[in-house]
Tab-separated table of C-alpha atoms in Angstrom:
chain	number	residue	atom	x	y	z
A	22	UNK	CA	0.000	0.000	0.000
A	23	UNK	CA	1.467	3.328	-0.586
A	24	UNK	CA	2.476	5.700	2.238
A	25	UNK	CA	2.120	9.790	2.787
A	26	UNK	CA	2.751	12.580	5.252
A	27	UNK	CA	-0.090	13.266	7.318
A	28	UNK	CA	-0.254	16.580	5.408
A	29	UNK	CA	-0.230	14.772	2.154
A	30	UNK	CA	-3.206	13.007	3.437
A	31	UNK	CA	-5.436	16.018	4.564
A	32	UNK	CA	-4.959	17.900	1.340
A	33	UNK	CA	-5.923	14.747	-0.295
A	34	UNK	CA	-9.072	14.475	0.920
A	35	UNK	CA	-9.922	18.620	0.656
A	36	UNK	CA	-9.142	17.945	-3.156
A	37	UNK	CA	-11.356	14.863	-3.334
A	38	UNK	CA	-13.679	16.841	-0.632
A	39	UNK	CA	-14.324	19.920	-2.869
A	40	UNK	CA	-14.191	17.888	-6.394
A	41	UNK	CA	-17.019	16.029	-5.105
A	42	UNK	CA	-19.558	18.589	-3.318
A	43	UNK	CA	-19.598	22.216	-4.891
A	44	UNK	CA	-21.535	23.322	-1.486
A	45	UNK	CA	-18.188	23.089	0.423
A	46	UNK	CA	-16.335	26.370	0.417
A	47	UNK	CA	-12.578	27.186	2.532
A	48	UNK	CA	-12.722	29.937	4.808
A	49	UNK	CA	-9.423	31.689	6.123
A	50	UNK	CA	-6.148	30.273	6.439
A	51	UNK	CA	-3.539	27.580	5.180
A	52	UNK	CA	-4.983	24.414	7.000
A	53	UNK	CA	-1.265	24.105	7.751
A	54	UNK	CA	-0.715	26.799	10.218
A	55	UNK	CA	2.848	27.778	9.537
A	56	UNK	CA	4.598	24.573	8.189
A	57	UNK	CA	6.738	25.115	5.461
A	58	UNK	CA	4.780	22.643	3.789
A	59	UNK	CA	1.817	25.084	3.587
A	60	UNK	CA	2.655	25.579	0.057
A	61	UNK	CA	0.490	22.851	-1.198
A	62	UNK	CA	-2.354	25.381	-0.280
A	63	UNK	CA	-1.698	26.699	-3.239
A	64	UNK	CA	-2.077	23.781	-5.606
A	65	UNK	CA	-5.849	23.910	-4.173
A	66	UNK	CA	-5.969	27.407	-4.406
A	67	UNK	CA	-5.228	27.267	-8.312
A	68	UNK	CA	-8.376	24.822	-8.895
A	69	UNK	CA	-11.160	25.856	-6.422
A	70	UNK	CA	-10.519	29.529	-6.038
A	71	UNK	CA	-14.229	30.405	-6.320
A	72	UNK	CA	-14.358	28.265	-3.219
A	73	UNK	CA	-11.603	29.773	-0.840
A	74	UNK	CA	-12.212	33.324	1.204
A	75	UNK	CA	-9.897	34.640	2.887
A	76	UNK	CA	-11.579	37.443	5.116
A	77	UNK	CA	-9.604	39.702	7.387
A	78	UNK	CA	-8.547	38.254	10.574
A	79	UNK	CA	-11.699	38.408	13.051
A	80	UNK	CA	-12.720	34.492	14.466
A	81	UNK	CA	-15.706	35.707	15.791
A	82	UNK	CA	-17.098	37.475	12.283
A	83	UNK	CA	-16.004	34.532	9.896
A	84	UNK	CA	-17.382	31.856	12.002
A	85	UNK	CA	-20.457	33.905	12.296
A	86	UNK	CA	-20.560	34.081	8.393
A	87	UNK	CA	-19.512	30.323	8.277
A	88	UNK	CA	-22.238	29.459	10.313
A	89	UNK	CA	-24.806	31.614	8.663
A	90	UNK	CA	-23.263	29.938	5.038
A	91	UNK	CA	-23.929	26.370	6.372
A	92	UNK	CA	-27.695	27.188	7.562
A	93	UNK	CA	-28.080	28.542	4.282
A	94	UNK	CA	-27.266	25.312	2.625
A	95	UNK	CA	-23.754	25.683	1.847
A	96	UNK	CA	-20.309	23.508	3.875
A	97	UNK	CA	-17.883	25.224	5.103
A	98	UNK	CA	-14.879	24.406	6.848
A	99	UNK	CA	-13.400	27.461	8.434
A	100	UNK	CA	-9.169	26.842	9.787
A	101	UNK	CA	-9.153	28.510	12.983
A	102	UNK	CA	-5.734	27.492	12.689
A	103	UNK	CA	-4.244	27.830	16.102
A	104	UNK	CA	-6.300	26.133	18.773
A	105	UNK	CA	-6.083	29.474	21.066
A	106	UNK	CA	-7.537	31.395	18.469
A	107	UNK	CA	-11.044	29.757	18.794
A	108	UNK	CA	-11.388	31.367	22.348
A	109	UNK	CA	-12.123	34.495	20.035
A	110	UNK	CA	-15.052	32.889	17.841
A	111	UNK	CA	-16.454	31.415	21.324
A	112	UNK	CA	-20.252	33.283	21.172
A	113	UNK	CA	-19.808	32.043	17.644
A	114	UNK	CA	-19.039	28.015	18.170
A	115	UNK	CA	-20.327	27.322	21.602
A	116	UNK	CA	-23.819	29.774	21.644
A	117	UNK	CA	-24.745	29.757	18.547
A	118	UNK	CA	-23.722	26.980	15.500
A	119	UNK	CA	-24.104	24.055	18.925
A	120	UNK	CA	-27.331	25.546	19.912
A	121	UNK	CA	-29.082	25.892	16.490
A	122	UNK	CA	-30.554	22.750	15.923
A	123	UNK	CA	-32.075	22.419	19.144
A	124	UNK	CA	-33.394	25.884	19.561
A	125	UNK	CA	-35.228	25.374	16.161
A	126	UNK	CA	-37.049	22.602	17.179
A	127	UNK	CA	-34.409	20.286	14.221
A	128	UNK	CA	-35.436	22.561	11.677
A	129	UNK	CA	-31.666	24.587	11.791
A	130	UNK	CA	-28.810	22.361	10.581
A	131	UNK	CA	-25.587	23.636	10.844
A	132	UNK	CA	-23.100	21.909	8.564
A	133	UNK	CA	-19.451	23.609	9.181
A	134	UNK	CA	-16.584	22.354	10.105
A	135	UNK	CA	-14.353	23.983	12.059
A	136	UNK	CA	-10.152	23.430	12.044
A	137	UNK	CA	-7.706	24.025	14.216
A	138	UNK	CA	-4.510	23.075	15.308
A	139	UNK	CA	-4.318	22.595	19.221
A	140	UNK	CA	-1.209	21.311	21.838
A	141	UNK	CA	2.339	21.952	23.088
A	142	UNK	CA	4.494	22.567	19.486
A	143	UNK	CA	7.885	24.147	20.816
A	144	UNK	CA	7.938	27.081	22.193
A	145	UNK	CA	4.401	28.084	21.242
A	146	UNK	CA	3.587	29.563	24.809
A	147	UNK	CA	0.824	30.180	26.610
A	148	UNK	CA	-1.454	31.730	23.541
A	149	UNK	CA	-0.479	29.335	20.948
A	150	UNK	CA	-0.546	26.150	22.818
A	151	UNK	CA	-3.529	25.394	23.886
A	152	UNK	CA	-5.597	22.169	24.022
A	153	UNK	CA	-9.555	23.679	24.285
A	154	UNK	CA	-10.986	20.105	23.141
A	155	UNK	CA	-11.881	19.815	26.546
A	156	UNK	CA	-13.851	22.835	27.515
A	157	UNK	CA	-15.737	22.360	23.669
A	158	UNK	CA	-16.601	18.522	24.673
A	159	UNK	CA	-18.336	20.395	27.796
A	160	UNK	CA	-20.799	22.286	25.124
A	161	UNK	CA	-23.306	20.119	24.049
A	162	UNK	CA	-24.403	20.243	20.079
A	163	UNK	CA	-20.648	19.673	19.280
A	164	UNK	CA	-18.871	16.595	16.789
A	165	UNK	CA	-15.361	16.835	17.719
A	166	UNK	CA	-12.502	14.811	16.119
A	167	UNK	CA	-9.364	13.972	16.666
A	168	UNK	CA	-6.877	12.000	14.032
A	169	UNK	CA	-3.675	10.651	14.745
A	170	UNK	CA	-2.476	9.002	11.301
A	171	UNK	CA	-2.298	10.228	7.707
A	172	UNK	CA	-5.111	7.218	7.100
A	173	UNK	CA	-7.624	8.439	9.598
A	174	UNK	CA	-6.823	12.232	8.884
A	175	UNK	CA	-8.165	11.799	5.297
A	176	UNK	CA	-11.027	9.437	6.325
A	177	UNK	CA	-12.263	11.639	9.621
A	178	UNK	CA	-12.046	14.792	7.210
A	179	UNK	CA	-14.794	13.766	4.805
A	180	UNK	CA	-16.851	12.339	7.520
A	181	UNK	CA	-16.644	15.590	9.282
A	182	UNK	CA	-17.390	17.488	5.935
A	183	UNK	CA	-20.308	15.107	5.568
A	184	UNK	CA	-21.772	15.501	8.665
A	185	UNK	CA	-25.042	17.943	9.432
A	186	UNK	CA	-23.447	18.973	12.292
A	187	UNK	CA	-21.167	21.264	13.689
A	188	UNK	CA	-17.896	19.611	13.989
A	189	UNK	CA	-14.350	20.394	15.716
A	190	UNK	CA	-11.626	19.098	13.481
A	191	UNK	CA	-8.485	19.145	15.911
A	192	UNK	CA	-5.655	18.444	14.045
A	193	UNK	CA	-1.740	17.882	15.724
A	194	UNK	CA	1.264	20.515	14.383
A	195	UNK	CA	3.431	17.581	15.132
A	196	UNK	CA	1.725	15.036	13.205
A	197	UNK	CA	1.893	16.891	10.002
A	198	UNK	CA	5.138	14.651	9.033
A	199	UNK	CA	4.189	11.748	10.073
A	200	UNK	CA	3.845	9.053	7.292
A	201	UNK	CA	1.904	6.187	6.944
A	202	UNK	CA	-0.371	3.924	4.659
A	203	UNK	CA	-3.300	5.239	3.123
A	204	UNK	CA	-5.233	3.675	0.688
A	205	UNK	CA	-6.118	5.150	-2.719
A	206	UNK	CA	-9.786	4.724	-2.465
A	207	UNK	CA	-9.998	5.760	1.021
A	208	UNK	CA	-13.283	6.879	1.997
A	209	UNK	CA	-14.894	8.643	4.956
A	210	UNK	CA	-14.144	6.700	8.359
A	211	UNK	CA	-17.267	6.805	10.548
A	212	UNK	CA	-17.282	9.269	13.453
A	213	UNK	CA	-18.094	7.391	16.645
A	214	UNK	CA	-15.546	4.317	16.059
A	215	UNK	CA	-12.538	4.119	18.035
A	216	UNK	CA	-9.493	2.053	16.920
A	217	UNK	CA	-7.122	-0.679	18.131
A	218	UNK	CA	-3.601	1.260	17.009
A	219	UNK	CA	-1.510	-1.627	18.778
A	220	UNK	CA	-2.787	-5.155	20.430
A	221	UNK	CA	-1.671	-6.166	23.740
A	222	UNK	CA	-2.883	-7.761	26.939
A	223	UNK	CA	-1.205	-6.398	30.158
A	224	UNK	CA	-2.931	-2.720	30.054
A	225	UNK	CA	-5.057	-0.524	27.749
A	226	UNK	CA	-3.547	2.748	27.000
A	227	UNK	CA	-6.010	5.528	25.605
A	228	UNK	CA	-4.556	7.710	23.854
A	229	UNK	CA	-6.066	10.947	21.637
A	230	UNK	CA	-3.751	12.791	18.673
A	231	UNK	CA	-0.150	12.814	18.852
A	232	UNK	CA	-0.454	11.246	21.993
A	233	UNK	CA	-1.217	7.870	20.389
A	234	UNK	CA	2.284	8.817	18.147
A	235	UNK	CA	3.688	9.375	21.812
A	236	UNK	CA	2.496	6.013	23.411
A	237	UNK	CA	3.169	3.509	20.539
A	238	UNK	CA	6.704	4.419	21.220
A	239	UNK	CA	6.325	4.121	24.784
A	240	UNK	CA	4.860	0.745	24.055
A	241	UNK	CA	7.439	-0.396	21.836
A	242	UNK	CA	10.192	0.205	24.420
A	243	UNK	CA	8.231	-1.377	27.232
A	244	UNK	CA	7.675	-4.574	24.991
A	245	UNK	CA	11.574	-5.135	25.703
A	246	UNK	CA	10.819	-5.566	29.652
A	247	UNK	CA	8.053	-8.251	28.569
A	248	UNK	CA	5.184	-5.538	29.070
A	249	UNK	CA	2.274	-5.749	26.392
A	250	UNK	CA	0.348	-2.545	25.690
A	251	UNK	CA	-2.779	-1.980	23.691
A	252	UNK	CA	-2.714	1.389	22.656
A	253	UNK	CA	-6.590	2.164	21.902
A	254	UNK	CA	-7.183	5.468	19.897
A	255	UNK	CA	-10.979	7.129	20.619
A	256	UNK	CA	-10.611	9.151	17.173
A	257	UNK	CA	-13.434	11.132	18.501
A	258	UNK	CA	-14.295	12.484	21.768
A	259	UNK	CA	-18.360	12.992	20.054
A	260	UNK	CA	-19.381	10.838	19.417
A	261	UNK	CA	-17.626	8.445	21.494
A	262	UNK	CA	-17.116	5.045	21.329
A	263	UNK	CA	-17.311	3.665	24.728
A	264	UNK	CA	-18.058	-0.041	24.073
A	265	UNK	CA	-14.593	-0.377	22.045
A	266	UNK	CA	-13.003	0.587	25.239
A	267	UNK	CA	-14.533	-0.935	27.879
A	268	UNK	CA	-13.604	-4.059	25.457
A	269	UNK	CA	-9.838	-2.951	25.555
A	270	UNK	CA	-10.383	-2.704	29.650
A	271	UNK	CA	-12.089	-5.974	29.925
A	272	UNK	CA	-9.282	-7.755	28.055
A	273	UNK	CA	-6.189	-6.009	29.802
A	274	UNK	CA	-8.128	-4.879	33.564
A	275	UNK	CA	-5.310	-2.402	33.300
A	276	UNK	CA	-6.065	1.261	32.436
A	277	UNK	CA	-3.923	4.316	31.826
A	278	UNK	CA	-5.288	7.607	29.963
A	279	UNK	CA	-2.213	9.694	27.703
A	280	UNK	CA	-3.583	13.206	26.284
A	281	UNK	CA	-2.450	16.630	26.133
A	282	UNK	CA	-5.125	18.873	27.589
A	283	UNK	CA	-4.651	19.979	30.977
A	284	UNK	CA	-5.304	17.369	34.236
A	285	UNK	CA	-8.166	19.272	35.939
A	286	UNK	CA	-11.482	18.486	33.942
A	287	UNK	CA	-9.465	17.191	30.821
A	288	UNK	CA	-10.255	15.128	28.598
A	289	UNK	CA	-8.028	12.224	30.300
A	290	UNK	CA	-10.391	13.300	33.510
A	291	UNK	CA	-13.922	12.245	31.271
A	292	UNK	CA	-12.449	9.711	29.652
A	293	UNK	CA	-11.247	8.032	32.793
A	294	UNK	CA	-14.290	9.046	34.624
A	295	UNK	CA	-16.751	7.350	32.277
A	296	UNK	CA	-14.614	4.100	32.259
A	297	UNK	CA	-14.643	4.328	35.782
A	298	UNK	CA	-18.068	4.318	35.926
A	299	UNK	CA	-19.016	1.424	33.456
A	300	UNK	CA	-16.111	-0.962	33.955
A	301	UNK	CA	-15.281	-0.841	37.489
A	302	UNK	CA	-15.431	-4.306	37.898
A	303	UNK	CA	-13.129	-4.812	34.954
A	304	UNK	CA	-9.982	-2.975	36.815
A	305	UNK	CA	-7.120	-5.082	38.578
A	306	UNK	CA	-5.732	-2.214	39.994
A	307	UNK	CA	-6.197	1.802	40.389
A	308	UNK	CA	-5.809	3.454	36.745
A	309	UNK	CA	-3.640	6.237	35.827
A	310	UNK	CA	-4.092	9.547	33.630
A	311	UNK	CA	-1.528	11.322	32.039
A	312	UNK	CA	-1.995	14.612	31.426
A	313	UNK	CA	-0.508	17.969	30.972
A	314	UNK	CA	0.045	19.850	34.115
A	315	UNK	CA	-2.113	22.825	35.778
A	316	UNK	CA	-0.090	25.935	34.426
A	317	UNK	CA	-0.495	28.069	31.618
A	318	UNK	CA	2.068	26.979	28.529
A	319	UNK	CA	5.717	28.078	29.247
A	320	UNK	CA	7.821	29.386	26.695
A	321	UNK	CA	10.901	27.855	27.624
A	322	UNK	CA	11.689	24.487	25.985
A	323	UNK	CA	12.870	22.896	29.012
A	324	UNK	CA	9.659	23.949	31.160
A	325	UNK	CA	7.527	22.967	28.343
A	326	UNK	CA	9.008	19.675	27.899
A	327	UNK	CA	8.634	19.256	31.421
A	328	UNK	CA	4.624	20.120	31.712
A	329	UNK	CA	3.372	17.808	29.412
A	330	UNK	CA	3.005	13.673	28.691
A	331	UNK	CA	6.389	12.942	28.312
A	332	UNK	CA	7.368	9.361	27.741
A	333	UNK	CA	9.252	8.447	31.121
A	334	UNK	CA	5.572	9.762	32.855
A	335	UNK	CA	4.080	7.714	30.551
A	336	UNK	CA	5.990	4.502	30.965
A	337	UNK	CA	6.336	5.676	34.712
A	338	UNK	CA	2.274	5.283	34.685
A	339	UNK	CA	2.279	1.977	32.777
A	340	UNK	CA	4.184	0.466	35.425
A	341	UNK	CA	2.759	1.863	38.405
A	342	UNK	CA	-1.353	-0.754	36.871
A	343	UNK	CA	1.259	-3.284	36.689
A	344	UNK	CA	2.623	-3.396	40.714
C-alpha cells in the first residue's frame, strides 16, 4: 500500500472533498498553520478559487458568516488554525452553530466544520498552545474529532465534511510529518468508532492525537521488559465510542489515559471518569491519567518539555497498573 505525510493526506481528501460537493467552500487560512509545507495550499488554491475566502482576521465574524453559510445550505470548513484562536469565535461556536438545531425545534442544521490546530508545538507559549478540546466537549451540540495518522486524517475529514453537524476538526502541528499507509480509495471513516492502534494484553492505553504517536513508542520500548500494551485510539471524543473501550479494559483490567489537555477536567479526567463508571469491575488495579500539568504553557523548551506527557511519565504510569 502506498504511504504519505499526514499533510499529504489532509490535502488529499480537501481535493477529493471539494471535487465532489460544490456546497463546500474554505474559509481563512492555510490548513497548515505555519509549516513550510503550507505551500500545497496553493495547488488547491489554483483549482477551487471560487471556493476559498480569505476574510480579514476576526474568528468571531467569519465563524459567524460560516455558520450563517452552512444554515443557508452551503459547507464550510473554516481553519481557525491555532487552537487558542477559537477562544475568540467562542459566542460564535459554543452559543450559537451548537445551539441551532435544538433551539429550532431540528429545523436549523448547521453543517461547518471547524479546524484548528491545538497542543504543546515548541515554544508556542501560553497563547499558541492550547488544548480547548476539553472545555468544547463540555458544550453540548458539538462533533469533535481527533486523528492521529495520515489514514484516519483523510477518512475523519470527509466524515466531518459530511456531517449535518457542527464539527471540531483538531488536528496535531506535530503530526503533520508523520507518514503512513493510506489507501487510494480511502473513503470517509465513521465518526463514533474508536481504533485498536496496537494489540496487547497487560494494560489498555487511551490515547487521543499525537499522543497515540507518543504512546506507541512508549509501548514499543516497554515490549523489551516483557510488558504488552494496547494502545486504543478514541478518534473522537463525540461521538464516542465507549463499548470499544470498555472491550480494551475488559481484556487487559489495566487502564492508563495519555492526552495533552490539561489534568483538571481534561479530557483524560472524562475519559477516565466514564470508564470508571461502566467498567469498574473490569480494573485489577487503580488506573492512571496522564496529562498535561495545571499551568499556563511556558515558553521555555525545558519547562515545556517538562509540563506535558512525556514518555518516562508515561511509561512511569504503565508500570505503576502493573505493581
Amino acid at each position: 500500500m502506498r504511504e504519505l505525510a499526514y499533510y499529504e493526506a489532509k490535502f488529499e481528501a480537501l481535493h477529493e472533498i471539494m471535487a465532489a460537493d460544490r456546497r463546500v467552500h474554505l474559509i481563512n487560512g492555510t490548513f497548515l498553520s505555519l509549516s513550510p509545507h503550507r505551500h500545497v495550499f496553493q495547488e488547491l488554491a489554483k483549482k477551487y478559487g471560487d471556493r476559498m475566502h480569505s476574510p480579514p482576521i476576526s474568528e468571531l465574524s467569519f465563524c459567524g458568516l460560516a455558520i450563517g453559510a452552512a444554515m443557508a445550505g452551503l459547507r464550510p470548513i473554516v481553519d481557525i488554525s491555532t487552537g487558542s484562536f477559537i477562544f475568540e469565535a467562542w459566542p460564535q461556536v459554543v452559543n450559537e452553530a451548537a445551539n441551532a438545531l435544538y433551539m429550532s425545534g431540528g429545523q436549523t442544521r448547521v453543517p461547518v466544520v471547524f479546524h484548528l490546530f491545538h497542543g504543546l508545538r515548541g515554544s508556542g507559549a501560553a497563547q499558541h498552545s492550547a488544548s480547548p478540546q476539553a472545555m468544547l466537549w463540555n458544550c453540548p451540540g458539538l462533533e469533535i474529532v481527533l486523528p492521529s495518522t495520515p489514514r484516519d486524517v483523510k477518512g475523519l475529514l470527509k466524515a466531518a465534511v459530511a456531517s449535518d453537524n457542527p464539527t471540531i476538526f483538531v488536528d496535531h502541528v506535530q503530526l503533520l510529518d508523520t507518514r503512513g499507509e493510506v489507501p487510494e480509495d480511502q473513503g470517509p471513516i465513521p465518526l463514533g468508532v474508536a481504533d485498536v492502534k496496537r494489540r496487547g494484553s497487560d494494560v489498555t492505553i487511551v490515547a487521543t492525537s499525537y499522543m497515540v504517536t507518543r504512546c506507541l513508542k512508549v509501548a514499543e520500548r516497554l515490549a523489551a521488559e516483557k510488558i504488552d500494551v494496547e494502545v486504543v485510539d478514541p478518534r473522537t471524543l463525540v461521538p464516542f465510542d465507549l463499548p470499544a473501550l470498555l472491550a480494551s479494559l475488559e481484556k487487559t483490567g489495566r487502564l492508563v489515559i495519555v492526552d495533552e489537555t490539561h489534568g483538571s477536567c481534561g479530557v483524560a479526567a472524562e475519559i477516565l471518569s466514564r470508564l470508571v463508571e461502566s467498567g469498574f469491575d473490569k480494573l485489577k488495579a487503580p488506573p492512571r491519567r496522564v496529562s498535561t500539568l495545571d499551568v499556563p504553557v511556558p515558553y521555555s523548551p525545558p519547562l515545556e518539555e517538562h509540563i506535558g506527557p512525556r514518555e518516562d511519565r508515561i511509561a512511569e504510569a504503565i508500570r505503576s497498573v502493573l505493581r
